[in-house]
PDB file of C-alpha atoms in Angstrom:
ATOM      1  CA  MET O  26      12.741-209.490-133.766  1.00 54.00           C
ATOM      2  CA  ALA O  27      15.982-211.406-134.216  1.00 70.00           C
ATOM      3  CA  PHE O  28      19.017-209.665-133.131  1.00 80.00           C
ATOM      4  CA  ALA O  29      21.168-208.255-136.258  1.00 87.00           C
ATOM      5  CA  PHE O  30      24.746-208.551-135.719  1.00 93.00           C
ATOM      6  CA  GLU O  31      25.925-205.450-137.562  1.00 93.00           C
ATOM      7  CA  GLY O  32      27.859-202.428-136.144  1.00 93.00           C
ATOM      8  CA  PRO O  33      27.689-198.708-137.244  1.00 96.00           C
ATOM      9  CA  GLU O  34      30.685-196.558-138.096  1.00 97.00           C
ATOM     10  CA  LEU O  35      32.378-195.597-134.801  1.00 98.00           C
ATOM     11  CA  GLU O  36      34.466-192.273-134.708  1.00 97.00           C
ATOM     12  CA  GLY O  37      36.631-190.744-132.200  1.00 95.00           C
ATOM     13  CA  ALA O  38      39.204-188.079-131.713  1.00 93.00           C
ATOM     14  CA  LEU O  39      42.149-190.069-133.315  1.00 94.00           C
ATOM     15  CA  VAL O  40      40.700-192.757-135.346  1.00 97.00           C
ATOM     16  CA  ARG O  41      37.312-193.630-137.413  1.00 98.00           C
ATOM     17  CA  LEU O  42      36.326-197.314-137.440  1.00 98.00           C
ATOM     18  CA  GLU O  43      34.520-197.788-140.805  1.00 98.00           C
ATOM     19  CA  PRO O  44      32.570-200.915-141.479  1.00 98.00           C
ATOM     20  CA  LEU O  45      35.011-202.909-143.755  1.00 98.00           C
ATOM     21  CA  ASP O  46      34.435-202.633-147.566  1.00 97.00           C
ATOM     22  CA  ARG O  47      36.392-203.505-150.718  1.00 97.00           C
ATOM     23  CA  ARG O  48      37.272-199.776-151.037  1.00 98.00           C
ATOM     24  CA  HIS O  49      39.474-200.454-148.012  1.00 98.00           C
ATOM     25  CA  THR O  50      41.765-202.995-149.933  1.00 98.00           C
ATOM     26  CA  ALA O  51      44.454-200.606-151.203  1.00 98.00           C
ATOM     27  CA  GLY O  52      44.962-198.910-147.887  1.00 98.00           C
ATOM     28  CA  LEU O  53      45.225-202.197-145.828  1.00 98.00           C
ATOM     29  CA  ALA O  54      47.458-203.456-148.410  1.00 97.00           C
ATOM     30  CA  GLU O  55      49.700-200.464-147.762  1.00 97.00           C
ATOM     31  CA  ALA O  56      49.557-200.642-144.056  1.00 97.00           C
ATOM     32  CA  ALA O  57      50.218-204.338-144.172  1.00 96.00           C
ATOM     33  CA  GLU O  58      53.531-203.964-145.962  1.00 95.00           C
ATOM     34  CA  GLU O  59      54.959-201.656-143.172  1.00 94.00           C
ATOM     35  CA  GLU O  60      57.606-202.947-140.901  1.00 92.00           C
ATOM     36  CA  ARG O  61      56.316-206.265-139.857  1.00 92.00           C
ATOM     37  CA  SER O  62      58.700-207.466-137.323  1.00 87.00           C
ATOM     38  CA  GLY O  63      56.063-206.843-134.496  1.00 84.00           C
ATOM     39  CA  TYR O  64      53.681-209.522-135.872  1.00 88.00           C
ATOM     40  CA  ARG O  65      55.371-212.504-134.419  1.00 86.00           C
ATOM     41  CA  PHE O  66      52.272-214.082-133.054  1.00 88.00           C
ATOM     42  CA  THR O  67      49.571-212.358-135.253  1.00 87.00           C
ATOM     43  CA  TRP O  68      48.601-213.175-138.780  1.00 88.00           C
ATOM     44  CA  VAL O  69      48.575-209.921-140.711  1.00 93.00           C
ATOM     45  CA  PRO O  70      47.991-210.403-144.628  1.00 94.00           C
ATOM     46  CA  ARG O  71      50.705-209.551-147.189  1.00 94.00           C
ATOM     47  CA  ALA O  72      49.574-207.030-149.805  1.00 96.00           C
ATOM     48  CA  ALA O  73      48.934-209.529-152.164  1.00 96.00           C
ATOM     49  CA  GLU O  74      46.726-211.518-149.733  1.00 96.00           C
ATOM     50  CA  VAL O  75      44.700-208.299-148.652  1.00 97.00           C
ATOM     51  CA  GLY O  76      41.952-208.724-151.382  1.00 97.00           C
ATOM     52  CA  GLU O  77      41.298-212.414-150.385  1.00 97.00           C
ATOM     53  CA  TYR O  78      41.350-211.265-146.512  1.00 97.00           C
ATOM     54  CA  VAL O  79      38.795-208.529-147.309  1.00 98.00           C
ATOM     55  CA  GLU O  80      36.521-211.252-149.214  1.00 98.00           C
ATOM     56  CA  SER O  81      36.759-213.610-146.098  1.00 97.00           C
ATOM     57  CA  GLN O  82      35.941-210.975-143.634  1.00 98.00           C
ATOM     58  CA  LEU O  83      32.804-209.917-145.692  1.00 98.00           C
ATOM     59  CA  ALA O  84      31.752-213.427-146.030  1.00 98.00           C
ATOM     60  CA  LYS O  85      31.808-213.873-142.205  1.00 97.00           C
ATOM     61  CA  ALA O  86      29.886-210.546-142.113  1.00 97.00           C
ATOM     62  CA  ALA O  87      27.125-211.874-144.375  1.00 96.00           C
ATOM     63  CA  ALA O  88      26.831-214.956-142.288  1.00 95.00           C
ATOM     64  CA  GLY O  89      26.435-212.972-139.124  1.00 94.00           C
ATOM     65  CA  THR O  90      29.585-214.135-137.340  1.00 95.00           C
ATOM     66  CA  VAL O  91      31.741-210.905-137.612  1.00 97.00           C
ATOM     67  CA  VAL O  92      31.373-207.301-137.718  1.00 98.00           C
ATOM     68  CA  PRO O  93      34.681-206.208-139.430  1.00 98.00           C
ATOM     69  CA  TYR O  94      36.129-202.757-139.396  1.00 98.00           C
ATOM     70  CA  ALA O  95      38.900-200.568-141.057  1.00 98.00           C
ATOM     71  CA  GLN O  96      40.720-198.602-138.850  1.00 98.00           C
ATOM     72  CA  VAL O  97      41.342-195.151-140.360  1.00 98.00           C
ATOM     73  CA  GLU O  98      43.728-192.380-138.905  1.00 96.00           C
ATOM     74  CA  ARG O  99      41.558-189.283-138.632  1.00 94.00           C
ATOM     75  CA  ALA O 100      44.493-186.853-138.960  1.00 92.00           C
ATOM     76  CA  THR O 101      45.589-188.401-142.250  1.00 94.00           C
ATOM     77  CA  GLY O 102      42.550-190.193-143.629  1.00 96.00           C
ATOM     78  CA  ARG O 103      44.806-193.427-143.829  1.00 97.00           C
ATOM     79  CA  VAL O 104      43.582-197.005-143.378  1.00 98.00           C
ATOM     80  CA  VAL O 105      46.121-198.143-140.786  1.00 98.00           C
ATOM     81  CA  GLY O 106      44.620-201.404-139.702  1.00 97.00           C
ATOM     82  CA  ALA O 107      41.597-203.584-139.040  1.00 98.00           C
ATOM     83  CA  THR O 108      39.605-205.129-136.153  1.00 98.00           C
ATOM     84  CA  ALA O 109      36.337-206.640-135.540  1.00 98.00           C
ATOM     85  CA  PHE O 110      33.494-207.698-133.479  1.00 98.00           C
ATOM     86  CA  LEU O 111      33.083-211.673-133.233  1.00 97.00           C
ATOM     87  CA  ASP O 112      31.686-214.822-131.575  1.00 95.00           C
ATOM     88  CA  PRO O 113      28.155-213.207-130.661  1.00 96.00           C
ATOM     89  CA  ARG O 114      26.348-215.032-127.977  1.00 94.00           C
ATOM     90  CA  VAL O 115      22.742-214.298-127.955  1.00 91.00           C
ATOM     91  CA  TRP O 116      19.969-215.068-125.410  1.00 87.00           C
ATOM     92  CA  ALA O 117      17.665-217.942-126.402  1.00 80.00           C
ATOM     93  CA  PRO O 118      14.151-217.381-126.834  1.00 76.00           C
ATOM     94  CA  GLY O 119      12.385-216.502-123.714  1.00 70.00           C
ATOM     95  CA  GLU O 120      15.674-215.808-121.687  1.00 73.00           C
ATOM     96  CA  GLY O 121      16.346-212.290-122.886  1.00 72.00           C
ATOM     97  CA  GLU O 122      16.970-209.968-125.929  1.00 75.00           C
ATOM     98  CA  GLY O 123      19.913-209.405-127.917  1.00 84.00           C
ATOM     99  CA  LEU O 124      23.610-210.235-126.935  1.00 91.00           C
ATOM    100  CA  PHE O 125      24.903-211.165-123.831  1.00 95.00           C
ATOM    101  CA  ALA O 126      28.623-211.556-124.747  1.00 97.00           C
ATOM    102  CA  VAL O 127      30.840-210.721-127.585  1.00 98.00           C
ATOM    103  CA  GLU O 128      34.610-210.883-128.461  1.00 97.00           C
ATOM    104  CA  VAL O 129      36.765-208.121-129.926  1.00 97.00           C
ATOM    105  CA  GLY O 130      39.441-209.513-131.976  1.00 95.00           C
ATOM    106  CA  TYR O 131      40.937-209.828-135.500  1.00 94.00           C
ATOM    107  CA  THR O 132      42.996-206.615-134.651  1.00 94.00           C
ATOM    108  CA  TRP O 133      46.010-205.297-136.230  1.00 95.00           C
ATOM    109  CA  LEU O 134      47.842-202.019-136.888  1.00 95.00           C
ATOM    110  CA  ALA O 135      50.511-200.864-139.157  1.00 96.00           C
ATOM    111  CA  ALA O 136      53.571-200.166-137.493  1.00 94.00           C
ATOM    112  CA  SER O 137      53.456-196.395-138.123  1.00 94.00           C
ATOM    113  CA  ALA O 138      50.044-196.537-135.877  1.00 94.00           C
ATOM    114  CA  GLN O 139      51.252-198.350-133.093  1.00 92.00           C
ATOM    115  CA  GLY O 140      51.995-196.393-129.986  1.00 88.00           C
ATOM    116  CA  THR O 141      49.981-193.443-131.385  1.00 90.00           C
ATOM    117  CA  GLY O 142      46.793-193.904-129.265  1.00 91.00           C
ATOM    118  CA  VAL O 143      44.717-195.503-132.153  1.00 94.00           C
ATOM    119  CA  ASN O 144      44.632-198.817-130.676  1.00 92.00           C
ATOM    120  CA  SER O 145      43.386-197.486-127.118  1.00 92.00           C
ATOM    121  CA  GLU O 146      40.891-195.326-128.771  1.00 95.00           C
ATOM    122  CA  SER O 147      39.730-198.109-131.090  1.00 96.00           C
ATOM    123  CA  LYS O 148      39.088-200.273-127.990  1.00 95.00           C
ATOM    124  CA  LEU O 149      37.274-197.572-126.261  1.00 96.00           C
ATOM    125  CA  LEU O 150      34.703-197.231-129.366  1.00 98.00           C
ATOM    126  CA  LEU O 151      34.239-200.848-129.712  1.00 98.00           C
ATOM    127  CA  PHE O 152      33.952-201.543-125.887  1.00 97.00           C
ATOM    128  CA  ARG O 153      31.542-198.693-125.427  1.00 97.00           C
ATOM    129  CA  HIS O 154      29.197-199.896-128.399  1.00 97.00           C
ATOM    130  CA  ALA O 155      29.006-203.250-127.054  1.00 97.00           C
ATOM    131  CA  PHE O 156      28.400-202.452-123.424  1.00 97.00           C
ATOM    132  CA  GLU O 157      26.107-199.174-124.009  1.00 97.00           C
ATOM    133  CA  ASN O 158      24.501-199.902-127.230  1.00 95.00           C
ATOM    134  CA  TRP O 159      24.169-203.856-127.327  1.00 95.00           C
ATOM    135  CA  GLY O 160      24.079-204.079-123.668  1.00 95.00           C
ATOM    136  CA  VAL O 161      26.337-207.233-123.304  1.00 96.00           C
ATOM    137  CA  ALA O 162      27.117-208.492-119.949  1.00 96.00           C
ATOM    138  CA  ARG O 163      30.534-209.566-120.807  1.00 97.00           C
ATOM    139  CA  LEU O 164      33.031-208.863-123.475  1.00 98.00           C
ATOM    140  CA  ASP O 165      35.907-211.375-124.402  1.00 97.00           C
ATOM    141  CA  LEU O 166      39.461-210.674-125.651  1.00 97.00           C
ATOM    142  CA  LYS O 167      42.216-213.195-126.138  1.00 95.00           C
ATOM    143  CA  THR O 168      45.800-213.539-127.469  1.00 93.00           C
ATOM    144  CA  ASP O 169      48.608-216.262-128.128  1.00 93.00           C
ATOM    145  CA  ALA O 170      49.721-216.901-124.544  1.00 94.00           C
ATOM    146  CA  ARG O 171      53.314-216.316-125.588  1.00 94.00           C
ATOM    147  CA  ASN O 172      52.324-212.808-126.725  1.00 91.00           C
ATOM    148  CA  SER O 173      53.709-210.782-123.598  1.00 91.00           C
ATOM    149  CA  ARG O 174      53.121-207.371-125.617  1.00 87.00           C
ATOM    150  CA  SER O 175      49.579-208.102-126.332  1.00 89.00           C
ATOM    151  CA  ARG O 176      48.751-209.630-122.917  1.00 92.00           C
ATOM    152  CA  ALA O 177      50.312-206.317-121.497  1.00 91.00           C
ATOM    153  CA  ALA O 178      48.073-204.152-123.589  1.00 86.00           C
ATOM    154  CA  LEU O 179      45.132-205.998-122.909  1.00 90.00           C
ATOM    155  CA  SER O 180      45.743-205.587-119.031  1.00 90.00           C
ATOM    156  CA  GLY O 181      46.511-201.985-119.743  1.00 85.00           C
ATOM    157  CA  VAL O 182      42.991-201.224-121.136  1.00 82.00           C
ATOM    158  CA  GLY O 183      41.398-202.852-118.206  1.00 86.00           C
ATOM    159  CA  ALA O 184      40.693-206.552-119.241  1.00 93.00           C
ATOM    160  CA  ARG O 185      41.201-209.027-116.394  1.00 95.00           C
ATOM    161  CA  PHE O 186      43.256-212.101-117.041  1.00 96.00           C
ATOM    162  CA  GLU O 187      41.249-215.304-116.590  1.00 97.00           C
ATOM    163  CA  GLY O 188      43.823-217.944-117.434  1.00 97.00           C
ATOM    164  CA  VAL O 189      45.338-219.855-120.297  1.00 97.00           C
ATOM    165  CA  LEU O 190      43.517-222.341-122.293  1.00 96.00           C
ATOM    166  CA  ARG O 191      45.952-225.006-123.747  1.00 97.00           C
ATOM    167  CA  ASN O 192      45.707-226.031-127.310  1.00 95.00           C
ATOM    168  CA  TRP O 193      42.706-223.639-127.713  1.00 92.00           C
ATOM    169  CA  SER O 194      42.950-222.670-131.380  1.00 90.00           C
ATOM    170  CA  ARG O 195      45.138-222.789-134.342  1.00 90.00           C
ATOM    171  CA  SER O 196      48.190-220.813-134.269  1.00 86.00           C
ATOM    172  CA  TRP O 197      48.485-217.569-136.183  1.00 82.00           C
ATOM    173  CA  ALA O 198      52.267-217.268-135.658  1.00 82.00           C
ATOM    174  CA  PRO O 199      54.230-217.380-139.045  1.00 80.00           C
ATOM    175  CA  GLY O 200      55.771-220.696-139.853  1.00 82.00           C
ATOM    176  CA  GLU O 201      53.251-222.517-137.461  1.00 83.00           C
ATOM    177  CA  ALA O 202      50.600-223.580-140.022  1.00 84.00           C
ATOM    178  CA  GLY O 203      48.842-226.669-138.804  1.00 88.00           C
ATOM    179  CA  ARG O 204      49.715-226.349-135.258  1.00 93.00           C
ATOM    180  CA  LEU O 205      47.449-225.214-132.161  1.00 94.00           C
ATOM    181  CA  ARG O 206      48.244-222.406-129.542  1.00 94.00           C
ATOM    182  CA  ASP O 207      47.719-221.823-126.025  1.00 93.00           C
ATOM    183  CA  SER O 208      45.256-218.751-125.565  1.00 95.00           C
ATOM    184  CA  ALA O 209      45.600-216.178-122.804  1.00 96.00           C
ATOM    185  CA  MET O 210      41.915-215.291-122.157  1.00 97.00           C
ATOM    186  CA  PHE O 211      40.771-211.821-120.761  1.00 97.00           C
ATOM    187  CA  SER O 212      37.450-210.345-120.048  1.00 97.00           C
ATOM    188  CA  ILE O 213      35.702-207.353-118.974  1.00 97.00           C
ATOM    189  CA  THR O 214      32.189-207.428-117.384  1.00 98.00           C
ATOM    190  CA  ALA O 215      29.302-204.947-117.298  1.00 97.00           C
ATOM    191  CA  GLU O 216      30.285-204.125-113.722  1.00 97.00           C
ATOM    192  CA  GLU O 217      34.031-203.565-114.644  1.00 96.00           C
ATOM    193  CA  TRP O 218      33.102-201.369-117.656  1.00 97.00           C
ATOM    194  CA  PRO O 219      32.874-197.844-115.871  1.00 96.00           C
ATOM    195  CA  ASP O 220      36.266-198.232-114.427  1.00 93.00           C
ATOM    196  CA  CYS O 221      37.732-199.672-117.629  1.00 94.00           C
ATOM    197  CA  ARG O 222      35.961-196.865-119.546  1.00 95.00           C
ATOM    198  CA  ALA O 223      37.555-194.071-117.384  1.00 94.00           C
ATOM    199  CA  ARG O 224      40.891-195.743-117.792  1.00 91.00           C
ATOM    200  CA  LEU O 225      40.710-195.693-121.615  1.00 93.00           C
ATOM    201  CA  GLU O 226      39.361-192.119-121.779  1.00 93.00           C
ATOM    202  CA  LYS O 227      42.093-190.953-119.658  1.00 91.00           C
ATOM    203  CA  ARG O 228      44.755-192.518-121.804  1.00 89.00           C
ATOM    204  CA  VAL O 229      43.109-191.351-124.916  1.00 90.00           C
ATOM    205  CA  ALA O 230      42.815-187.816-123.750  1.00 89.00           C
ATOM    206  CA  ALA O 231      46.531-187.731-122.806  1.00 84.00           C
ATOM    207  CA  ARG O 232      47.582-188.836-126.106  1.00 80.00           C
ATOM    208  CA  SER O 233      45.358-186.406-128.072  1.00 78.00           C
ATOM    209  CA  ALA O 234      46.947-183.542-125.846  1.00 73.00           C
ATOM    210  CA  ARG O 235      50.384-184.491-127.179  1.00 73.00           C
ATOM    211  CA  GLY O 236      49.091-184.256-130.573  1.00 63.00           C
TER     212      GLY O 236
END
């Protein structure tokens, strides 16, 4: 049976990752219009663009290339951002079953949710599903090479920096339409996952204890 690139709802103590749906549009629009100065290297839709953004993500989901999620803050029920699995790599017939690698990306959070532990727990939920349910051997993450904050965050959750690929993909930085960016590449392997999981669980537990 062919692998179905689909993801269930994933719930933690701080955040619930709900498969993206049109019902999330209003909440995402509100989240996107909070303080936006932190989005220097990340494209985040404006409120008027969120409907088109959701439709685009749903189309990619239907095509089997993306598993998009809305990030919902459990304490308030607010939609505070989005994230996704993407770029699934599947074994060829006769070589194995299901995925051997996947990427986590398309991630953004409302300013009010940053630094609250939501990002760390979202990563824990996504990584755990990839390694422990799908059985991947490798998980990819990447960011604009200029984005020192994002690079520090990826290193902080246990991902290993692998290098910079020059002119790797289109730039998402505001005002850079039609330009290419250098991408800083990170990964976590199945062998590294236990230590990464322990690190993330400790970070989430500490944040939950602070309330």
